[in-house]
Coordinates of C-alpha atoms in Angstrom, one line a residue:
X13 CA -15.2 -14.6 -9.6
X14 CA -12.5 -13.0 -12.3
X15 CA -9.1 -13.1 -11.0
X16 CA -7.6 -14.6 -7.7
X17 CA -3.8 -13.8 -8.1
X18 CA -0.7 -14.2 -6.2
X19 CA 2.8 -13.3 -5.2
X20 CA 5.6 -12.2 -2.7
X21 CA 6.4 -13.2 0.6
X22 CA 8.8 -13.6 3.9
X23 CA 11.7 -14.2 5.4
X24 CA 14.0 -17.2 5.4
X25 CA 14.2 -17.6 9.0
X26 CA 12.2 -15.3 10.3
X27 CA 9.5 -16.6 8.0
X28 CA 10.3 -19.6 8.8
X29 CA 10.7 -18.5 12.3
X30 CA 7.1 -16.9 12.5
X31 CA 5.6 -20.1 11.9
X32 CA 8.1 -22.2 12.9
X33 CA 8.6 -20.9 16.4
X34 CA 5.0 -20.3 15.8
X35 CA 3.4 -23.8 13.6
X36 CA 3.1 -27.2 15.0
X37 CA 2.5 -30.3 13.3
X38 CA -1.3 -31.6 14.0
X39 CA 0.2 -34.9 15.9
X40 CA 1.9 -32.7 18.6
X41 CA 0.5 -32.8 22.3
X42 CA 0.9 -28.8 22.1
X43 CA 0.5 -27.0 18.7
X44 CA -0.7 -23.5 18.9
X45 CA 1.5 -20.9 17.7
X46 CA 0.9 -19.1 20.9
X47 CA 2.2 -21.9 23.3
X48 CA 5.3 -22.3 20.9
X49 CA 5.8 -18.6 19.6
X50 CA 9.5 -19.1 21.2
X51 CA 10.0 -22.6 19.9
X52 CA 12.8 -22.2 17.1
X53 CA 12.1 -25.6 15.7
X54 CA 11.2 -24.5 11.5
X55 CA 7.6 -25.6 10.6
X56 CA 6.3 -25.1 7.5
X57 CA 2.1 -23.9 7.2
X58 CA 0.1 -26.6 5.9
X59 CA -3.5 -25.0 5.7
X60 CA -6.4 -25.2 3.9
X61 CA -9.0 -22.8 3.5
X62 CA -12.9 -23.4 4.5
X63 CA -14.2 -21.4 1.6
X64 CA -17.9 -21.2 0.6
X65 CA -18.6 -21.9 4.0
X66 CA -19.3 -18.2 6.1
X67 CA -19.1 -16.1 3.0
X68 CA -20.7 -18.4 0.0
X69 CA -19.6 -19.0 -3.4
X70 CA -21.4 -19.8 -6.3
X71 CA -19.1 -22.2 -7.9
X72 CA -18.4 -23.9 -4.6
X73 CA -22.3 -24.5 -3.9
X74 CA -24.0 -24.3 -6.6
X75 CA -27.0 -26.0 -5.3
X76 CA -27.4 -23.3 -2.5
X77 CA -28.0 -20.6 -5.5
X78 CA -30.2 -23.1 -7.5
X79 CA -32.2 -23.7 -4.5
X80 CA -32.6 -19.6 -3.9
X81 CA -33.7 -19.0 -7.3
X82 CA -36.2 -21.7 -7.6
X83 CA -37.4 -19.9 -4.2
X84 CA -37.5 -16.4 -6.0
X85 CA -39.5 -17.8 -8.7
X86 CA -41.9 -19.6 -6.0
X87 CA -42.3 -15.9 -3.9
X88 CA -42.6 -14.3 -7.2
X89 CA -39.8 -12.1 -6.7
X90 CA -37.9 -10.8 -10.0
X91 CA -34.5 -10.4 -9.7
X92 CA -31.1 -12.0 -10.9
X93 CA -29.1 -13.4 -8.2
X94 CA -25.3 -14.0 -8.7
X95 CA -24.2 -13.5 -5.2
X96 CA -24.6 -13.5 -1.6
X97 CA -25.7 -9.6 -2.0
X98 CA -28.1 -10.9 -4.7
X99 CA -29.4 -13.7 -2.8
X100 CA -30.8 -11.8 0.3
X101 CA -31.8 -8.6 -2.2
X102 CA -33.9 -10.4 -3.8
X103 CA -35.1 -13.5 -1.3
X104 CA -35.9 -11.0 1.3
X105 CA -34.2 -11.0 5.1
X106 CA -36.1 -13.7 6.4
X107 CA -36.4 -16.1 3.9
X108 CA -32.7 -15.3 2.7
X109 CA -32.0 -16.1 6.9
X110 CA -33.8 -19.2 6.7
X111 CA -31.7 -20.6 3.3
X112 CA -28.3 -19.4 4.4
X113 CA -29.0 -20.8 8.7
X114 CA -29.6 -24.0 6.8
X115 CA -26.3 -24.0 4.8
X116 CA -23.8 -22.6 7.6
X117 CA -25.1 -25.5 10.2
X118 CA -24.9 -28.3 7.4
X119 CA -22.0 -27.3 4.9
X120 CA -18.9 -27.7 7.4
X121 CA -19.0 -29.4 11.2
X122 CA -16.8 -30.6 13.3
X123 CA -16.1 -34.0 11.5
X124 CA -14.2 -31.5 9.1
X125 CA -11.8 -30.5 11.5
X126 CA -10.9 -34.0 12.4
X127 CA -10.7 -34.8 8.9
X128 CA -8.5 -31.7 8.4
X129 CA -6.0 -32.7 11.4
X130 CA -6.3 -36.6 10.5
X131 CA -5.0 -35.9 7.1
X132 CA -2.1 -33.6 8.1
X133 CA -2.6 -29.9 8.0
X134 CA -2.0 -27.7 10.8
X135 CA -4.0 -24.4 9.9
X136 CA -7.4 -23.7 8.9
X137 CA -8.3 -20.1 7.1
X138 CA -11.7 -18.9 7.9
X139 CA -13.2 -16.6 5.6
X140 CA -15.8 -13.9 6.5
X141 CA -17.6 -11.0 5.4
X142 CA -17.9 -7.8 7.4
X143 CA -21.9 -7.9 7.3
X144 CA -20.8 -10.8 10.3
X145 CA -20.7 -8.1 12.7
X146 CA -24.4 -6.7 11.8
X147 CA -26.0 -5.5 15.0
X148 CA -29.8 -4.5 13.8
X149 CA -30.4 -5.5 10.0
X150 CA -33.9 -3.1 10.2
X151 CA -31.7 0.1 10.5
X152 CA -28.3 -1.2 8.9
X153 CA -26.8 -0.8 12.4
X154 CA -23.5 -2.1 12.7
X155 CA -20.5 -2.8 15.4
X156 CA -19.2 0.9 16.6
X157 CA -22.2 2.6 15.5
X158 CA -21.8 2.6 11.9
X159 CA -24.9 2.9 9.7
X160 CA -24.0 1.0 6.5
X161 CA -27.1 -0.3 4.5
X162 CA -27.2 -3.4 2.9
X163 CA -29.7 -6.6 2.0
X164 CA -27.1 -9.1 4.3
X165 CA -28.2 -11.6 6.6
X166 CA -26.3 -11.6 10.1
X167 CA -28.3 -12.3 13.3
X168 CA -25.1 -13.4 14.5
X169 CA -25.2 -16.8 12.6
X170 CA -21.8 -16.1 11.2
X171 CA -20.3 -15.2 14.5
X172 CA -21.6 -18.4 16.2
X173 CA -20.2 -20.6 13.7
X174 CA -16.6 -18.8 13.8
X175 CA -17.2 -19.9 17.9
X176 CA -17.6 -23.3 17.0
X177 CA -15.2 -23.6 14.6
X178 CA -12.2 -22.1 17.2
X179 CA -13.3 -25.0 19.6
X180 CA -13.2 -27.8 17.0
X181 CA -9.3 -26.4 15.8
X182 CA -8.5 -26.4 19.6
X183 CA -10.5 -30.0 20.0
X184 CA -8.0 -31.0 16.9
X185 CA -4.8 -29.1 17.4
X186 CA -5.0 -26.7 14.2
X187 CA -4.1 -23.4 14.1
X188 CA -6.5 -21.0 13.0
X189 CA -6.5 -17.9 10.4
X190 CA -9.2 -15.4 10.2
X191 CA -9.7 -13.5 7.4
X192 CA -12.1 -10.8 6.2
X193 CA -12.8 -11.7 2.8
X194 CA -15.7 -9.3 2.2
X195 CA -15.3 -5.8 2.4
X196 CA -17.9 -2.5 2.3
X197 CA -18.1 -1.8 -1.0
X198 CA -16.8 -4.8 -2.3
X199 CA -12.6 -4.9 -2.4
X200 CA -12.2 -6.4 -5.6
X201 CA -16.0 -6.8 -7.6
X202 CA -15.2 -10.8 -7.6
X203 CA -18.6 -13.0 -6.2
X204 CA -16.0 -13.7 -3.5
X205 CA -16.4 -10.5 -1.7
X206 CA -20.5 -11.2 -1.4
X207 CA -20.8 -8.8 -4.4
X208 CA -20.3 -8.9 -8.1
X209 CA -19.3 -6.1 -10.0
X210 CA -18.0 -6.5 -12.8
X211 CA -18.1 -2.9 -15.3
X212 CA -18.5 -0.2 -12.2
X213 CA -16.8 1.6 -9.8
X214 CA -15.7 -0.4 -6.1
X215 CA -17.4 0.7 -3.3
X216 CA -14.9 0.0 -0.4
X217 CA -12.9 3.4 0.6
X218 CA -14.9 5.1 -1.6
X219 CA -17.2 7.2 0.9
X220 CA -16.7 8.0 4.9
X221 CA -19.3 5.0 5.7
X222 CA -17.3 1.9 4.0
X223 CA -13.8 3.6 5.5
X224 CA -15.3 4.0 9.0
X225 CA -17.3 1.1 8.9
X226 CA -13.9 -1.2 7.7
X227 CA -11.8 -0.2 10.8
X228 CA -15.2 -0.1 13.2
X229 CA -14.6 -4.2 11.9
X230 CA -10.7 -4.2 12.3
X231 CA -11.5 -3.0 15.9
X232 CA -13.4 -5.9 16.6
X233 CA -11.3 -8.1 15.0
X234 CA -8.6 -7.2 17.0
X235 CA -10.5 -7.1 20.2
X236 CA -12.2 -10.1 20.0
X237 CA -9.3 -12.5 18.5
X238 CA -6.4 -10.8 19.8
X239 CA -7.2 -10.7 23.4
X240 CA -8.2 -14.5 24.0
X241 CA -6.8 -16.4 26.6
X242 CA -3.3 -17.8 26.0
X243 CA -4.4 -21.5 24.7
X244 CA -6.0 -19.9 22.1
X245 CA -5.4 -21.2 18.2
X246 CA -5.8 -17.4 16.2
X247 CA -2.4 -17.0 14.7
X248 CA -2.9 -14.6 11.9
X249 CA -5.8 -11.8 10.9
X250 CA -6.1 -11.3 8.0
X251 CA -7.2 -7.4 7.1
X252 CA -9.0 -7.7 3.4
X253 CA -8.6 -10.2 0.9
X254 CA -7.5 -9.7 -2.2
X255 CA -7.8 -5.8 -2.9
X256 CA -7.8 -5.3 -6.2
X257 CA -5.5 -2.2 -6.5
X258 CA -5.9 -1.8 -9.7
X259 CA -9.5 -1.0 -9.3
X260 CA -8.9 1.0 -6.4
X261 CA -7.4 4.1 -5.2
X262 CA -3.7 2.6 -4.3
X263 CA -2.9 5.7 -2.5
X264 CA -5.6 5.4 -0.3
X265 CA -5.8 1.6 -0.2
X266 CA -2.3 1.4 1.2
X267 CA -2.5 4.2 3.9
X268 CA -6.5 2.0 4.8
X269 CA -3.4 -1.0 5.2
X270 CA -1.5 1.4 7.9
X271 CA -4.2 2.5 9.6
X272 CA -5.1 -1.0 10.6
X273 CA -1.6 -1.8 11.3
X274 CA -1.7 1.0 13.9
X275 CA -5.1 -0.6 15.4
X276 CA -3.3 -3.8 15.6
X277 CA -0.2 -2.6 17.3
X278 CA -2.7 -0.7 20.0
X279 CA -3.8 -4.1 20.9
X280 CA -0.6 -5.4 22.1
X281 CA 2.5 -4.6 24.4
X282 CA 4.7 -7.0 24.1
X283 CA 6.0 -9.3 20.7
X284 CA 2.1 -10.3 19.4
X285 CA 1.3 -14.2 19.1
X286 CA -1.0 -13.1 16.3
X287 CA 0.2 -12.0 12.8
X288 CA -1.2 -9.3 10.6
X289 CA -1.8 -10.5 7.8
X290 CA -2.2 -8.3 4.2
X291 CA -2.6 -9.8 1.0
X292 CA 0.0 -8.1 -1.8
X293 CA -3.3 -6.6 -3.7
X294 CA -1.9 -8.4 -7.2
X295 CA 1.1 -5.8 -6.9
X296 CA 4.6 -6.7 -8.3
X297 CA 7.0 -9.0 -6.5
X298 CA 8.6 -6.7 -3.8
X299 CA 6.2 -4.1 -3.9
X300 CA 5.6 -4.8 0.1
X301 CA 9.3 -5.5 1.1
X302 CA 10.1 -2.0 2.4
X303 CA 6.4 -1.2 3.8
X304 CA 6.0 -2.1 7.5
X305 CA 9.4 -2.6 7.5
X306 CA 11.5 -0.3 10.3
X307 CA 14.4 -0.3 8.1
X308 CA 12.7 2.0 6.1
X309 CA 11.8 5.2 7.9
X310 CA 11.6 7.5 5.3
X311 CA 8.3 5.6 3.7
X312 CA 7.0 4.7 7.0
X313 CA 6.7 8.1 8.4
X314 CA 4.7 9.1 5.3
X315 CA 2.1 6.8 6.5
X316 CA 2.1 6.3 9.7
X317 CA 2.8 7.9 12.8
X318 CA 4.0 5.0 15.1
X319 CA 6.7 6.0 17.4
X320 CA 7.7 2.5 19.4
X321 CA 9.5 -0.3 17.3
X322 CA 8.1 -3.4 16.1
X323 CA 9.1 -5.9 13.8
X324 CA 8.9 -6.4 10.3
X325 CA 8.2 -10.3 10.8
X326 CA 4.9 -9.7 12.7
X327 CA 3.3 -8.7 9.3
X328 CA 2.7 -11.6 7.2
X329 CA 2.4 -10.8 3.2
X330 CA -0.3 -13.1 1.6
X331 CA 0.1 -14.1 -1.8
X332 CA -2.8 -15.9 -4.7
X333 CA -1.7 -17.7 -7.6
X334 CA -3.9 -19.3 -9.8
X335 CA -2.8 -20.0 -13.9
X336 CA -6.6 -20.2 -14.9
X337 CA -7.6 -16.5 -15.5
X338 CA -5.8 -15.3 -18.3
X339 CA -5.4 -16.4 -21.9
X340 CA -2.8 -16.6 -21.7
X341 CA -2.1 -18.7 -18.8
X342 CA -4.6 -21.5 -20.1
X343 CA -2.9 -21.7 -23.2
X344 CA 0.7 -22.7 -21.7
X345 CA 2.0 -26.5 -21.8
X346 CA 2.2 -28.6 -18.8
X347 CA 6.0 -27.9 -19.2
X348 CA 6.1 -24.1 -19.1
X349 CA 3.0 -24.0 -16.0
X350 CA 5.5 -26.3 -13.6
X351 CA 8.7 -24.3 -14.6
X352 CA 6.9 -20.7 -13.5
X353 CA 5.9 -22.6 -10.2
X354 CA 9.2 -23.6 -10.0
X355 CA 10.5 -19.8 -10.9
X356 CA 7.4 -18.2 -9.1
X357 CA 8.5 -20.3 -5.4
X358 CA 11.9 -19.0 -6.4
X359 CA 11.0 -15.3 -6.4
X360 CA 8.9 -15.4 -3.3
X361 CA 12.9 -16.9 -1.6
X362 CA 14.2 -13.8 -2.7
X363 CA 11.8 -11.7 -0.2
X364 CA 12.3 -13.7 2.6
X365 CA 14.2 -11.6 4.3
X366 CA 11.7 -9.1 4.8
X367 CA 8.8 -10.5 5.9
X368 CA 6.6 -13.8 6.3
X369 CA 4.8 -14.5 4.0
X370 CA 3.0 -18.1 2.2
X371 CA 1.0 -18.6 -0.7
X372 CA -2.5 -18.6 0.9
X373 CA -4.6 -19.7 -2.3
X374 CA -4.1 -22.1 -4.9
X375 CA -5.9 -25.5 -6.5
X376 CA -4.9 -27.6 -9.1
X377 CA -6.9 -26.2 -11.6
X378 CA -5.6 -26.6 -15.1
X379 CA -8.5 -24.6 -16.6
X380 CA -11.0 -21.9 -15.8
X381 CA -13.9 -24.7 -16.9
X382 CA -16.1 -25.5 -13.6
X383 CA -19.1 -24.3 -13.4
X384 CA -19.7 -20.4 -12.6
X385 CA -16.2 -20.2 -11.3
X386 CA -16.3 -16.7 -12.9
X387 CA -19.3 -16.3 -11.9
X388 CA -22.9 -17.1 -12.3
X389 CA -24.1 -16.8 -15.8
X390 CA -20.2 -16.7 -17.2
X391 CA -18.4 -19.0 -18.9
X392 CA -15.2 -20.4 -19.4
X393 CA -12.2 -18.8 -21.6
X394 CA -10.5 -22.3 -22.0
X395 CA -13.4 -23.0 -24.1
X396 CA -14.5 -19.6 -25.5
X397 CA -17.7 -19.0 -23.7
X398 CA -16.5 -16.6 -21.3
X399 CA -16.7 -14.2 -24.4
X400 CA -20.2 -15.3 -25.4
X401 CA -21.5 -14.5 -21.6
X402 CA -19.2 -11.2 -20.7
X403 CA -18.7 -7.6 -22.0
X404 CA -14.7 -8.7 -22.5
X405 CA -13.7 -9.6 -26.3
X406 CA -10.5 -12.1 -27.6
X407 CA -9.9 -12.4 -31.3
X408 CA -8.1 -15.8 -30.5
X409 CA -9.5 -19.2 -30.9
X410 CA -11.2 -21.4 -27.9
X411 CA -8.1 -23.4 -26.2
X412 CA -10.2 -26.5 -26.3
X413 CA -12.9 -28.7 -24.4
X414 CA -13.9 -28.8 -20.8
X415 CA -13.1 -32.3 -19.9
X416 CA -12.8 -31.4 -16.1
X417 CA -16.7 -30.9 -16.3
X418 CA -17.4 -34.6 -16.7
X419 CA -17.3 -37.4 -14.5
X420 CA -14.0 -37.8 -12.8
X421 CA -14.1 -41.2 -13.8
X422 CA -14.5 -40.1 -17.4
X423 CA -11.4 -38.2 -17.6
X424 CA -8.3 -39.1 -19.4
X425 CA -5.4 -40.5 -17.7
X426 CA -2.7 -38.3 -18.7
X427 CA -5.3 -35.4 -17.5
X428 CA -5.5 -36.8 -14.7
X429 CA -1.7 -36.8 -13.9
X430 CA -1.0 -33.5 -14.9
X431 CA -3.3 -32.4 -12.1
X432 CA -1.5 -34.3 -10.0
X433 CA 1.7 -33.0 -11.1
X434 CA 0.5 -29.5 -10.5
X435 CA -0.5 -30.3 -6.9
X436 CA 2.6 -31.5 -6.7
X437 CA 5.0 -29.0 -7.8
X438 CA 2.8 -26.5 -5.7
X439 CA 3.0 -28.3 -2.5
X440 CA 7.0 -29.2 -3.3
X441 CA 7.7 -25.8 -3.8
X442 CA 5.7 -24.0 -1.7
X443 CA 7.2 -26.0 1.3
X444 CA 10.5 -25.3 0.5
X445 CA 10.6 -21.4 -0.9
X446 CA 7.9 -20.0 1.4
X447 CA 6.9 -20.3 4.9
X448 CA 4.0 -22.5 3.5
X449 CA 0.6 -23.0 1.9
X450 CA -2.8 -22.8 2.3
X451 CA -4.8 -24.9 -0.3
X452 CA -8.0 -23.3 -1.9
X453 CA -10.6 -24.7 -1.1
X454 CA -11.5 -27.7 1.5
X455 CA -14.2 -29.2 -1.0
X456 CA -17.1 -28.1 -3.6
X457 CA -20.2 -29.2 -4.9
X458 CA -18.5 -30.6 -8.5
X459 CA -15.8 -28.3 -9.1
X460 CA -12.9 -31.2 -8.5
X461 CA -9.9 -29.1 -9.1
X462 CA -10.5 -26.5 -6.3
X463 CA -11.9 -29.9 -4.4
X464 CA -9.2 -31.0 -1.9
X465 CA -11.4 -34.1 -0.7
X466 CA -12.3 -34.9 -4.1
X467 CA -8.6 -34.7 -5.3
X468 CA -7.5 -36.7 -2.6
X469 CA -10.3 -39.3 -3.1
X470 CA -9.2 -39.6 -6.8
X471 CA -5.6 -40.1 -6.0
X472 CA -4.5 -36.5 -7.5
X473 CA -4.0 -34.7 -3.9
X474 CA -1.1 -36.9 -2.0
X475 CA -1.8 -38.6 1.5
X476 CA 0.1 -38.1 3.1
X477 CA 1.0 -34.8 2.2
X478 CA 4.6 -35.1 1.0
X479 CA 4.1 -38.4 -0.5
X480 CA 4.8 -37.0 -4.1
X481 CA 5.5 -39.3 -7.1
X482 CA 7.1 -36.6 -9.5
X483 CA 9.2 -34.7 -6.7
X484 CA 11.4 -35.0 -3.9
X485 CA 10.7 -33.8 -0.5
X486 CA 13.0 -31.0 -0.9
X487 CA 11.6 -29.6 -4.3
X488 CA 13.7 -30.6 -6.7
X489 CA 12.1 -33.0 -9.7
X490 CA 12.6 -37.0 -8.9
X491 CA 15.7 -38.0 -11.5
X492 CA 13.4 -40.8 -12.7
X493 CA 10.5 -37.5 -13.8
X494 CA 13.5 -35.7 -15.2
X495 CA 11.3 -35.0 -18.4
X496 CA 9.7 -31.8 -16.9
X497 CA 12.9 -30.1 -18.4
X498 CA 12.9 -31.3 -21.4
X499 CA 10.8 -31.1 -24.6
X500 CA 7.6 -32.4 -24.1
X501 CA 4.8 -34.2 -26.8
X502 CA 1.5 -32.5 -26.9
X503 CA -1.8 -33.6 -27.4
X504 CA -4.3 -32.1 -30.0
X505 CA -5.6 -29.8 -26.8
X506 CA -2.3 -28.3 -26.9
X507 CA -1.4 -30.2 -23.5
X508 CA 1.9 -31.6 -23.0
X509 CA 2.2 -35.0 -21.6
X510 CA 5.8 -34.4 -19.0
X511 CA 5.9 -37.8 -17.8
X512 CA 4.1 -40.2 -20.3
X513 CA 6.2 -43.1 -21.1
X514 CA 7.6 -43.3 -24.4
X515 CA 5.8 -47.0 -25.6
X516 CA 2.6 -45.3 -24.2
X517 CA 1.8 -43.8 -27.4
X518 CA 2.3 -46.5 -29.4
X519 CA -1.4 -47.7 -27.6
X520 CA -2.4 -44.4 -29.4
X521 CA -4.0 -45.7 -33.0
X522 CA -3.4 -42.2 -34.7
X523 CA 0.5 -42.9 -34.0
X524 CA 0.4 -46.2 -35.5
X525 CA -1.5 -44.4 -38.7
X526 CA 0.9 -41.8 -38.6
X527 CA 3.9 -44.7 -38.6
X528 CA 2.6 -46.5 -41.6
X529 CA 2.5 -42.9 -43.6
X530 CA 5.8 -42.7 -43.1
X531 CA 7.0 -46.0 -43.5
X532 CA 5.3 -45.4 -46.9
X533 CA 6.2 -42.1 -48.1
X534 CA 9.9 -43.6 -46.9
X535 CA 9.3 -47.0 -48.9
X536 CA 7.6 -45.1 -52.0
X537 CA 10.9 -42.7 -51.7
X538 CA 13.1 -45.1 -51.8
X539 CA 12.0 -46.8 -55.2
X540 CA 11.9 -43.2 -56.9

C-alpha cells in the first residue's frame, strides 16, 4: 500500500445540508438519510470504515496472508503472494475460496455494528472489489456479460455479506456507504485495490474489457443500492477509490468519472437520497469545484451530454489524508503535523460552496512503521528499510525507531499523547471545516494506529467522540494546550513534545546532566 492521500471537499450548508438534512445521530428513533433527506437540522458524518474486511489487506490481517503462504508451501505451489490477486493465483480457486469464506464470516459480525452505533458513529463505509459481482469464475464471466479474466474468488460470498451487513446498519441505525475500492486493472497499484503493482503500467481504462467491465459494475451498483425500498440506509456510492491520476490517463479517467455520473442520474427522477460519491484522485485543492457543477457549462458539455438539471450537492468529493507516506511528512514535528491539519481543514472550508465533501480516510498514524503497511515484503521509510526492500532510493538518514511496533504498553508516554493529539485535531477539525469524517480503519491485527478499537482501548481515541482533552468542541485548541503554537522541545527522534509540562523533564536524567554542565562551565567562568 504506497500512498493513501487526501483533499478538497463541500459546501457549507449544502454540505452540511447533504448530510445534515441527510445524517442522523445513532441514538435517534429515525436515522437514515433517506427518511430525513428534508430534515434541515446540520449533522456532521461520523463514520468509520470496515476495511480489510470484503477486500483484504495485508497489514490489517496479517495472519490471513501467513496462514495462505504456509498453505502454498503445504500444496507445494511456488509463488509470492502480496495480495488478494496473489492469494487466489497462487492458492488456487478452491482452496483460495475456502481461506477467504473463513475470514469474511469471522472477521466482522454483527456485534460490530452494535459496537459501531454504541460508541457514536452514524455511518459505516463498506469497501469492495469489483470481482464481487463474478458470475462464473471457470469462464471469467461477469455481471452484463463482460469476460474479464482473473484468479478472484466470488461465488457470491462478498455479495451476501454486503446483505448482512445493510440489515445489521438498519438493526443499529447507521447509515451506510458503499464503495468500490478495487477496480479492473487495478486504479492506483496499492495492495488495496486486490493488486500490487508497483514499477508497471495500471490496468484499469487501459483496454475495452476493464472500461466496459467498470460501468457493467456501476450499473449494478446503481441498480441494486439505488432502487431499495425507502427505509433503506445506502446514502452514498462511491465510484473508485483512490485513482491514482497520476498513473493514469487523467483525460480519460475523468470523462470514466462522467460517464458514471450519467449512469447514476438515469437511475433517478426526482432529488436522489443517495450521493455519488468520487474521490479527488490526489489532485490539487479545487481541482473538482467546477466539475459536476451546472454553474459551469462550458466544461460540462465537454464531457457530458446531460440535458436536465441536477445539483452540484448530490456529488460528494471524497478526500484521503494520511502524513506517513512521504519523507518528508515523517520528518515534521508534532507542531508543524497539527498546524497543516489545522490549515488542511481550513482549505477544504474554502470549497464548501461547491460541493459535499468529508475526509473519508485517516488514522493516527505518526509513522509509516506497522507491519507491511506498504506492503508485504516492504519496509518502513521512518526507519530506512523501505529503501532496503523497494526499487525507490533517499540519500537522507533513517528518521528513527519504530516504537509503535512494540507492545502498546511498552510505549512512551509522550508518544502515546501525541497520537492522541493527532486523533484529536483530526476529529476537532474535521467536524467543524467539513461535512465530516470517516476513520480508517475499524480495527487490525497489531497495526494500533489505523486500530480504532485498539486506540480507544488505550485511551488515545476519545469516548465519547468529542470528549477531547487538547481541543474544544468547536476546533479551536483548549487555552490551557495553548503550546501547540508555540515553540516546542524535541526529543532525540526529532519529536516535539506540544503539551509536556515544563517540570516533566526535570524527571529526565540527561536534563539534570545537562544542568550540572552548565552550572559548571557557568561556575568555572566565573572564576576566570
Amino acid at each position: 500500500m504506497l500512498l493513501r492521500h487526501t483533499w478538497r471537499i463541500c459546501c457549507v450548508f449544502g454540505s452540511y445540508l447533504f448530510w445534515g438534512c441527510c445524517c442522523l445521530a445513532a441514538t435517534e428513533s429515525s436515522n437514515t438519510l433517506r427518511d430525513k433527506f428534508n430534515d434541515e437540522r446540520p449533522t456532521v458524518i461520523k463514520g468509520i470504515t470496515l476495511g480489510g474486511w470484503l477486500l483484504t489487506e495485508p497489514y490489517i490481517t496479517p495472519s490471513l496472508y501467513e496462514s495462505a503462504l504456509k498453505l502454498a508451501g503445504n500444496l507445494g505451489r511456488n509463488g509470492t503472494i502480496v495480495d488478494e490477486f496473489t492469494l487466489c493465483q497462487v492458492l488456487g480457486y478452491e482452496e483460495a475460496k475456502s481461506l477467504l469464506k473463513a475470514h469474511f464470516d469471522s472477521w466482522i459480525t454483527e456485534d460490530d455494528f452494535r459496537q459501531i452505533s454504541e460508541d457514536g458513529f452514524n455511518l459505516v463505509r463498506l469497501p469492495v472489489g469489483y470481482w464481487a459481482w463474478k458470475e462464473d469464475h471457470e469462464r471469467g464471466q461477469y455481471i452484463g456479460n463482460v469476460t474479464y479474466p482473473d484468479p478472484y474468488v466470488s461465488d457470491g460470498l462478498q455479495l451476501d455479506c454486503l446483505e448482512k451487513a445493510l440489515s445489521w446498519a438498519k438493526k443499529y441505525q447507521l447509515n451506510v456507504w458503499i464503495d468500490l475500492h478495487g477496480a479492473p486493472g487495478s486504479q492506483n497499484g496499492f495492495d488495496n485495490s486486490g493488486q500490487r503493482i508497483f514499477y508497471d503500467e495500471l490496468g484499469w481504462l487501459a483496454t475495452e474489457e476493464s472500461i466496459q467491465l467498470t460501468k457493467a459494475i456501476w450499473q449494478v451498483m446503481f441498480d441494486s443500492y439505488m432502487k431499495l425500498e425507502d427505509d433503506s440506509t445506502v446514502v452514498g456510492i462511491q465510484i473508485v477509490n483512490e485513482p491514482f491520476s497520476f498513473r493514469l490517463n487523467r483525460e480519460m479517467m475523468v470523462k470514466s468519472y462522467y460517464e458514471a455520473f450519467e449512469i447514476f442520474e438515469a437511475h433517478h427522477d426526482s432529488p436522489p437520497a443517495i450521493k455519488f460519491v468520487i474521490h479527488d484522485a490526489f489532485l490539487e485543492i479545487g481541482y473538482w469545484n467546477s466539475h459536476f457543477n451546472p454553474n459551469y457549462g462550458e466544461l460540462l458539455e465537454k464531457y457530458t451530454n446531460l440535458t436536465k438539471g441536477f445539483d452540484p450537492q448530490q456529488v460528494l468529493v471524497d478526500h484521503h489524508r494520511y502524513d506517513v507516506f512521504s519523507d518528508g511528512q515523517l520528518r515534521e514535528s508534532q507542531q508543524q503535523r497539527i498546524r497543516n491539519i489545522i490549515n488542511y481543514g481550513k482549505s477544504i472550508h474554502d470549497e464548501l460552496s461547491y460541493h459535499p465533501a468529508v475526509v473519508g480516510e485517516w488514522s493516527g498514524a505518526l509513522t509509516d512503521c506497522a507491519r507491511w503497511l506498504n506492503g508485504v515484503g516492504i519496509g518502513a521509510r521512518y526507519d530506512g528499510t523501505y529503501y532496503d526492500t523497494t526499487d525507490f532510493h533517499t540519500d537522507k538518514d533513517p528518521i528513527g525507531s519504530c516504537i509503535s511496533q512494540s507492545p502498546i504498553e511498552n510505549w512512551p508516554e509522550w508518544y502515546r499523547e501525541e497520537v492522541r493529539q493527532f486523533v484529536e485535531v483530526q476529529l476537532a477539525t474535521y467536524s467543524t471545516q467539513t461535512s465530516g469524517y470517516i476513520f480508517w480503519n475499524y480495527k487490525t491485527e497489531n497495526a494500533v494506529e489505523w486500530d480504532y478499537l485498539a486506540l480507544k482501548k488505550n485511551d488515545m481515541f476519545p469516548q465519547p467522540l468529542d470528549n477531547y482533552t487538547y481541543f474544544e468542541p468547536n476546533g479551536s485548541v483548549k487555552s490551557t494546550k495553548s503550546p501547540v503554537f508555540k515553540p516546542t522541545t524535541t526529543d532525540v527522534h526529532g519529536t516535539s513534545h506540544l503539551w509536556r509540562k515544563p517540570y516533566e523533564h526535570s524527571r529526565n536524567p540527561l536534563w539534570v546532566l545537562l544542568v550540572i554542565i552548565i552550572a559548571a562551565v557557568v561556575a568555572i567562568t566565573c572564576r576566570i
